[in-house]
mmCIF file of C-alpha atoms in Angstrom:
data_model
loop_
_atom_site.group_PDB
_atom_site.id
_atom_site.type_symbol
_atom_site.label_atom_id
_atom_site.label_comp_id
_atom_site.label_asym_id
_atom_site.label_seq_id
_atom_site.Cartn_x
_atom_site.Cartn_y
_atom_site.Cartn_z
ATOM 1 C CA MET A 4 0.000 0.000 0.000
ATOM 2 C CA ASP A 5 1.499 3.351 -0.996
ATOM 3 C CA GLU A 6 1.767 6.343 1.336
ATOM 4 C CA LEU A 7 -1.222 8.252 -0.101
ATOM 5 C CA ARG A 8 -3.476 5.179 0.295
ATOM 6 C CA ARG A 9 -2.240 4.591 3.853
ATOM 7 C CA LYS A 10 -2.792 8.264 4.750
ATOM 8 C CA GLY A 11 -6.225 8.340 3.082
ATOM 9 C CA LEU A 12 -7.416 5.127 4.681
ATOM 10 C CA ALA A 13 -6.236 6.301 8.118
ATOM 11 C CA LYS A 14 -8.091 9.609 7.704
ATOM 12 C CA MET A 15 -11.238 7.873 6.430
ATOM 13 C CA ASN A 16 -11.222 5.625 9.473
ATOM 14 C CA GLU A 17 -10.696 8.636 11.749
ATOM 15 C CA VAL A 18 -13.487 10.642 10.088
ATOM 16 C CA TYR A 19 -16.032 7.840 10.328
ATOM 17 C CA SER A 20 -14.698 6.150 13.464
ATOM 18 C CA TRP A 21 -14.700 2.762 11.817
ATOM 19 C CA GLU A 22 -12.238 0.255 10.452
ATOM 20 C CA MET A 23 -12.644 0.290 6.687
ATOM 21 C CA PRO A 24 -10.431 -2.279 5.015
ATOM 22 C CA ASN A 25 -8.473 -1.426 1.899
ATOM 23 C CA ILE A 26 -10.620 -2.464 -1.078
ATOM 24 C CA GLU A 27 -8.488 -3.362 -4.068
ATOM 25 C CA GLY A 28 -9.553 -2.941 -7.681
ATOM 26 C CA ASP A 29 -12.408 -0.443 -7.239
ATOM 27 C CA GLU A 30 -11.666 2.846 -9.026
ATOM 28 C CA PHE A 31 -14.313 4.759 -7.071
ATOM 29 C CA PHE A 32 -12.892 3.535 -3.770
ATOM 30 C CA ASP A 33 -9.400 4.488 -4.976
ATOM 31 C CA LEU A 34 -10.538 8.027 -5.791
ATOM 32 C CA THR A 35 -12.448 8.387 -2.537
ATOM 33 C CA VAL A 36 -9.636 7.176 -0.290
ATOM 34 C CA ASP A 37 -6.678 8.680 -2.130
ATOM 35 C CA HIS A 38 -8.144 12.038 -3.104
ATOM 36 C CA LEU A 39 -11.046 12.861 -0.785
ATOM 37 C CA PHE A 40 -9.508 11.489 2.401
ATOM 38 C CA GLY A 41 -5.780 11.429 1.531
ATOM 39 C CA ALA A 42 -5.628 14.922 0.009
ATOM 40 C CA ILE A 43 -8.738 16.888 1.049
ATOM 41 C CA TRP A 44 -9.784 15.783 4.568
ATOM 42 C CA THR A 45 -6.115 15.920 5.650
ATOM 43 C CA ARG A 46 -5.677 19.578 4.674
ATOM 44 C CA PRO A 47 -5.023 21.930 7.588
ATOM 45 C CA GLY A 48 -7.079 25.065 8.107
ATOM 46 C CA LEU A 49 -10.396 23.677 9.303
ATOM 47 C CA SER A 50 -11.092 21.500 12.312
ATOM 48 C CA MET A 51 -12.697 18.093 11.931
ATOM 49 C CA ARG A 52 -15.810 19.578 13.523
ATOM 50 C CA ASP A 53 -15.880 22.396 10.946
ATOM 51 C CA LYS A 54 -15.581 19.871 8.128
ATOM 52 C CA ARG A 55 -18.331 17.729 9.672
ATOM 53 C CA VAL A 56 -20.727 20.693 10.003
ATOM 54 C CA MET A 57 -20.109 21.669 6.374
ATOM 55 C CA THR A 58 -20.545 18.102 5.151
ATOM 56 C CA LEU A 59 -23.769 17.655 7.114
ATOM 57 C CA SER A 60 -25.079 20.949 5.745
ATOM 58 C CA VAL A 61 -24.401 19.905 2.159
ATOM 59 C CA VAL A 62 -25.833 16.389 2.407
ATOM 60 C CA THR A 63 -28.889 17.809 4.189
ATOM 61 C CA ALA A 64 -29.392 20.410 1.459
ATOM 62 C CA LEU A 65 -29.142 17.676 -1.167
ATOM 63 C CA GLY A 66 -31.642 15.484 0.702
ATOM 64 C CA LEU A 67 -29.188 12.606 1.092
ATOM 65 C CA GLN A 68 -30.503 11.079 4.304
ATOM 66 C CA ASP A 69 -28.409 7.924 3.918
ATOM 67 C CA LEU A 70 -25.251 10.040 3.933
ATOM 68 C CA CYS A 71 -26.677 12.173 6.752
ATOM 69 C CA GLU A 72 -27.014 9.005 8.795
ATOM 70 C CA VAL A 73 -23.352 8.103 8.247
ATOM 71 C CA GLN A 74 -22.272 11.657 9.120
ATOM 72 C CA VAL A 75 -24.504 11.979 12.215
ATOM 73 C CA ASN A 76 -23.327 8.652 13.553
ATOM 74 C CA ALA A 77 -19.680 9.632 13.022
ATOM 75 C CA ALA A 78 -20.181 13.083 14.590
ATOM 76 C CA LEU A 79 -21.650 11.464 17.707
ATOM 77 C CA GLN A 80 -19.055 8.678 17.806
ATOM 78 C CA ASN A 81 -16.184 11.178 17.524
ATOM 79 C CA ASP A 82 -17.745 13.596 20.062
ATOM 80 C CA GLU A 83 -17.692 16.387 17.476
ATOM 81 C CA LEU A 84 -21.360 17.303 17.919
ATOM 82 C CA THR A 85 -23.977 16.456 20.532
ATOM 83 C CA GLU A 86 -27.513 15.295 19.875
ATOM 84 C CA ASP A 87 -28.773 18.742 20.905
ATOM 85 C CA GLU A 88 -26.334 20.492 18.550
ATOM 86 C CA LEU A 89 -27.389 18.236 15.683
ATOM 87 C CA LYS A 90 -31.062 18.973 16.347
ATOM 88 C CA GLU A 91 -30.252 22.689 16.443
ATOM 89 C CA MET A 92 -28.492 22.316 13.079
ATOM 90 C CA ALA A 93 -31.704 20.819 11.687
ATOM 91 C CA VAL A 94 -33.746 23.773 12.971
ATOM 92 C CA PHE A 95 -31.257 26.280 11.564
ATOM 93 C CA LEU A 96 -30.834 24.572 8.186
ATOM 94 C CA THR A 97 -34.594 24.230 7.744
ATOM 95 C CA HIS A 98 -34.782 27.988 7.271
ATOM 96 C CA TYR A 99 -32.278 27.856 4.414
ATOM 97 C CA VAL A 100 -33.075 24.554 2.684
ATOM 98 C CA GLY A 101 -36.792 24.216 3.425
ATOM 99 C CA PHE A 102 -38.884 22.119 5.750
ATOM 100 C CA PRO A 103 -38.724 18.754 3.946
ATOM 101 C CA LEU A 104 -34.917 18.735 3.822
ATOM 102 C CA GLY A 105 -34.368 20.192 7.288
ATOM 103 C CA SER A 106 -36.863 17.814 8.839
ATOM 104 C CA GLY A 107 -35.014 14.996 7.089
ATOM 105 C CA LEU A 108 -31.894 15.784 9.111
ATOM 106 C CA ASN A 109 -33.988 16.008 12.272
ATOM 107 C CA GLY A 110 -35.443 12.580 11.526
ATOM 108 C CA VAL A 111 -31.982 11.129 10.909
ATOM 109 C CA VAL A 112 -30.728 12.527 14.220
ATOM 110 C CA GLY A 113 -33.704 10.944 15.988
ATOM 111 C CA ARG A 114 -33.199 7.550 14.317
ATOM 112 C CA VAL A 115 -29.443 7.449 14.878
ATOM 113 C CA THR A 116 -29.605 8.548 18.507
ATOM 114 C CA ALA A 117 -32.439 6.105 19.266
ATOM 115 C CA LYS A 118 -30.443 3.260 17.727
ATOM 116 C CA ARG A 119 -27.337 4.243 19.693
ATOM 117 C CA LYS A 120 -29.294 4.564 22.961
ATOM 118 C CA LYS A 121 -30.934 1.173 22.428
ATOM 119 C CA ALA A 122 -27.524 -0.430 21.850
ATOM 120 C CA ALA A 123 -26.108 1.302 24.954
ATOM 121 C CA GLU A 124 -29.020 0.066 27.076
ATOM 122 C CA LYS A 125 -28.175 -3.471 25.966
ATOM 123 C CA GLY A 126 -24.540 -2.856 26.885
ATOM 124 C CA ALA A 127 -23.507 -3.014 23.237
ATOM 125 C CA ALA A 128 -21.069 -0.627 21.652
ATOM 126 C CA ASN A 129 -21.746 1.115 18.371
ATOM 127 C CA ASP A 130 -21.423 -1.528 15.652
ATOM 128 C CA LYS A 131 -18.606 -0.133 13.517
ATOM 129 C CA ARG A 132 -18.720 -3.042 11.072
ATOM 130 C CA ALA A 133 -22.436 -2.462 10.463
ATOM 131 C CA ASN A 134 -21.694 1.211 9.783
ATOM 132 C CA VAL A 135 -18.975 0.253 7.289
ATOM 133 C CA ASN A 136 -21.268 -2.287 5.624
ATOM 134 C CA ASP A 137 -24.031 0.331 5.332
ATOM 135 C CA ALA A 138 -21.661 2.770 3.620
ATOM 136 C CA VAL A 139 -20.120 0.163 1.321
ATOM 137 C CA LYS A 140 -23.548 -1.181 0.346
ATOM 138 C CA MET A 141 -24.830 2.339 -0.304
ATOM 139 C CA HIS A 142 -22.084 2.913 -2.877
ATOM 140 C CA THR A 143 -21.447 -0.539 -4.320
ATOM 141 C CA GLY A 144 -24.579 -2.561 -3.673
ATOM 142 C CA LYS A 145 -22.461 -5.136 -1.836
ATOM 143 C CA THR A 146 -21.305 -5.637 1.740
ATOM 144 C CA LEU A 147 -17.812 -6.446 2.951
ATOM 145 C CA ASP A 148 -18.779 -10.121 3.121
ATOM 146 C CA ASP A 149 -19.939 -10.320 -0.510
ATOM 147 C CA LYS A 150 -17.440 -11.766 -2.937
#
Protein backbone atom coordinates (compact mmCIF):
# COMPACT_ATOMS: atom_id res chain seq x y z
CA MET A 1 0.00 0.00 0.00
CA ASP A 2 1.50 3.35 -1.00
CA GLU A 3 1.77 6.34 1.34
CA LEU A 4 -1.22 8.25 -0.10
CA ARG A 5 -3.48 5.18 0.30
CA ARG A 6 -2.24 4.59 3.85
CA LYS A 7 -2.79 8.26 4.75
CA GLY A 8 -6.22 8.34 3.08
CA LEU A 9 -7.42 5.13 4.68
CA ALA A 10 -6.24 6.30 8.12
CA LYS A 11 -8.09 9.61 7.70
CA MET A 12 -11.24 7.87 6.43
CA ASN A 13 -11.22 5.62 9.47
CA GLU A 14 -10.70 8.64 11.75
CA VAL A 15 -13.49 10.64 10.09
CA TYR A 16 -16.03 7.84 10.33
CA SER A 17 -14.70 6.15 13.46
CA TRP A 18 -14.70 2.76 11.82
CA GLU A 19 -12.24 0.25 10.45
CA MET A 20 -12.64 0.29 6.69
CA PRO A 21 -10.43 -2.28 5.02
CA ASN A 22 -8.47 -1.43 1.90
CA ILE A 23 -10.62 -2.46 -1.08
CA GLU A 24 -8.49 -3.36 -4.07
CA GLY A 25 -9.55 -2.94 -7.68
CA ASP A 26 -12.41 -0.44 -7.24
CA GLU A 27 -11.67 2.85 -9.03
CA PHE A 28 -14.31 4.76 -7.07
CA PHE A 29 -12.89 3.53 -3.77
CA ASP A 30 -9.40 4.49 -4.98
CA LEU A 31 -10.54 8.03 -5.79
CA THR A 32 -12.45 8.39 -2.54
CA VAL A 33 -9.64 7.18 -0.29
CA ASP A 34 -6.68 8.68 -2.13
CA HIS A 35 -8.14 12.04 -3.10
CA LEU A 36 -11.05 12.86 -0.78
CA PHE A 37 -9.51 11.49 2.40
CA GLY A 38 -5.78 11.43 1.53
CA ALA A 39 -5.63 14.92 0.01
CA ILE A 40 -8.74 16.89 1.05
CA TRP A 41 -9.78 15.78 4.57
CA THR A 42 -6.11 15.92 5.65
CA ARG A 43 -5.68 19.58 4.67
CA PRO A 44 -5.02 21.93 7.59
CA GLY A 45 -7.08 25.06 8.11
CA LEU A 46 -10.40 23.68 9.30
CA SER A 47 -11.09 21.50 12.31
CA MET A 48 -12.70 18.09 11.93
CA ARG A 49 -15.81 19.58 13.52
CA ASP A 50 -15.88 22.40 10.95
CA LYS A 51 -15.58 19.87 8.13
CA ARG A 52 -18.33 17.73 9.67
CA VAL A 53 -20.73 20.69 10.00
CA MET A 54 -20.11 21.67 6.37
CA THR A 55 -20.55 18.10 5.15
CA LEU A 56 -23.77 17.66 7.11
CA SER A 57 -25.08 20.95 5.75
CA VAL A 58 -24.40 19.90 2.16
CA VAL A 59 -25.83 16.39 2.41
CA THR A 60 -28.89 17.81 4.19
CA ALA A 61 -29.39 20.41 1.46
CA LEU A 62 -29.14 17.68 -1.17
CA GLY A 63 -31.64 15.48 0.70
CA LEU A 64 -29.19 12.61 1.09
CA GLN A 65 -30.50 11.08 4.30
CA ASP A 66 -28.41 7.92 3.92
CA LEU A 67 -25.25 10.04 3.93
CA CYS A 68 -26.68 12.17 6.75
CA GLU A 69 -27.01 9.01 8.80
CA VAL A 70 -23.35 8.10 8.25
CA GLN A 71 -22.27 11.66 9.12
CA VAL A 72 -24.50 11.98 12.21
CA ASN A 73 -23.33 8.65 13.55
CA ALA A 74 -19.68 9.63 13.02
CA ALA A 75 -20.18 13.08 14.59
CA LEU A 76 -21.65 11.46 17.71
CA GLN A 77 -19.06 8.68 17.81
CA ASN A 78 -16.18 11.18 17.52
CA ASP A 79 -17.74 13.60 20.06
CA GLU A 80 -17.69 16.39 17.48
CA LEU A 81 -21.36 17.30 17.92
CA THR A 82 -23.98 16.46 20.53
CA GLU A 83 -27.51 15.30 19.88
CA ASP A 84 -28.77 18.74 20.90
CA GLU A 85 -26.33 20.49 18.55
CA LEU A 86 -27.39 18.24 15.68
CA LYS A 87 -31.06 18.97 16.35
CA GLU A 88 -30.25 22.69 16.44
CA MET A 89 -28.49 22.32 13.08
CA ALA A 90 -31.70 20.82 11.69
CA VAL A 91 -33.75 23.77 12.97
CA PHE A 92 -31.26 26.28 11.56
CA LEU A 93 -30.83 24.57 8.19
CA THR A 94 -34.59 24.23 7.74
CA HIS A 95 -34.78 27.99 7.27
CA TYR A 96 -32.28 27.86 4.41
CA VAL A 97 -33.07 24.55 2.68
CA GLY A 98 -36.79 24.22 3.42
CA PHE A 99 -38.88 22.12 5.75
CA PRO A 100 -38.72 18.75 3.95
CA LEU A 101 -34.92 18.73 3.82
CA GLY A 102 -34.37 20.19 7.29
CA SER A 103 -36.86 17.81 8.84
CA GLY A 104 -35.01 15.00 7.09
CA LEU A 105 -31.89 15.78 9.11
CA ASN A 106 -33.99 16.01 12.27
CA GLY A 107 -35.44 12.58 11.53
CA VAL A 108 -31.98 11.13 10.91
CA VAL A 109 -30.73 12.53 14.22
CA GLY A 110 -33.70 10.94 15.99
CA ARG A 111 -33.20 7.55 14.32
CA VAL A 112 -29.44 7.45 14.88
CA THR A 113 -29.60 8.55 18.51
CA ALA A 114 -32.44 6.10 19.27
CA LYS A 115 -30.44 3.26 17.73
CA ARG A 116 -27.34 4.24 19.69
CA LYS A 117 -29.29 4.56 22.96
CA LYS A 118 -30.93 1.17 22.43
CA ALA A 119 -27.52 -0.43 21.85
CA ALA A 120 -26.11 1.30 24.95
CA GLU A 121 -29.02 0.07 27.08
CA LYS A 122 -28.17 -3.47 25.97
CA GLY A 123 -24.54 -2.86 26.88
CA ALA A 124 -23.51 -3.01 23.24
CA ALA A 125 -21.07 -0.63 21.65
CA ASN A 126 -21.75 1.12 18.37
CA ASP A 127 -21.42 -1.53 15.65
CA LYS A 128 -18.61 -0.13 13.52
CA ARG A 129 -18.72 -3.04 11.07
CA ALA A 130 -22.44 -2.46 10.46
CA ASN A 131 -21.69 1.21 9.78
CA VAL A 132 -18.98 0.25 7.29
CA ASN A 133 -21.27 -2.29 5.62
CA ASP A 134 -24.03 0.33 5.33
CA ALA A 135 -21.66 2.77 3.62
CA VAL A 136 -20.12 0.16 1.32
CA LYS A 137 -23.55 -1.18 0.35
CA MET A 138 -24.83 2.34 -0.30
CA HIS A 139 -22.08 2.91 -2.88
CA THR A 140 -21.45 -0.54 -4.32
CA GLY A 141 -24.58 -2.56 -3.67
CA LYS A 142 -22.46 -5.14 -1.84
CA THR A 143 -21.31 -5.64 1.74
CA LEU A 144 -17.81 -6.45 2.95
CA ASP A 145 -18.78 -10.12 3.12
CA ASP A 146 -19.94 -10.32 -0.51
CA LYS A 147 -17.44 -11.77 -2.94
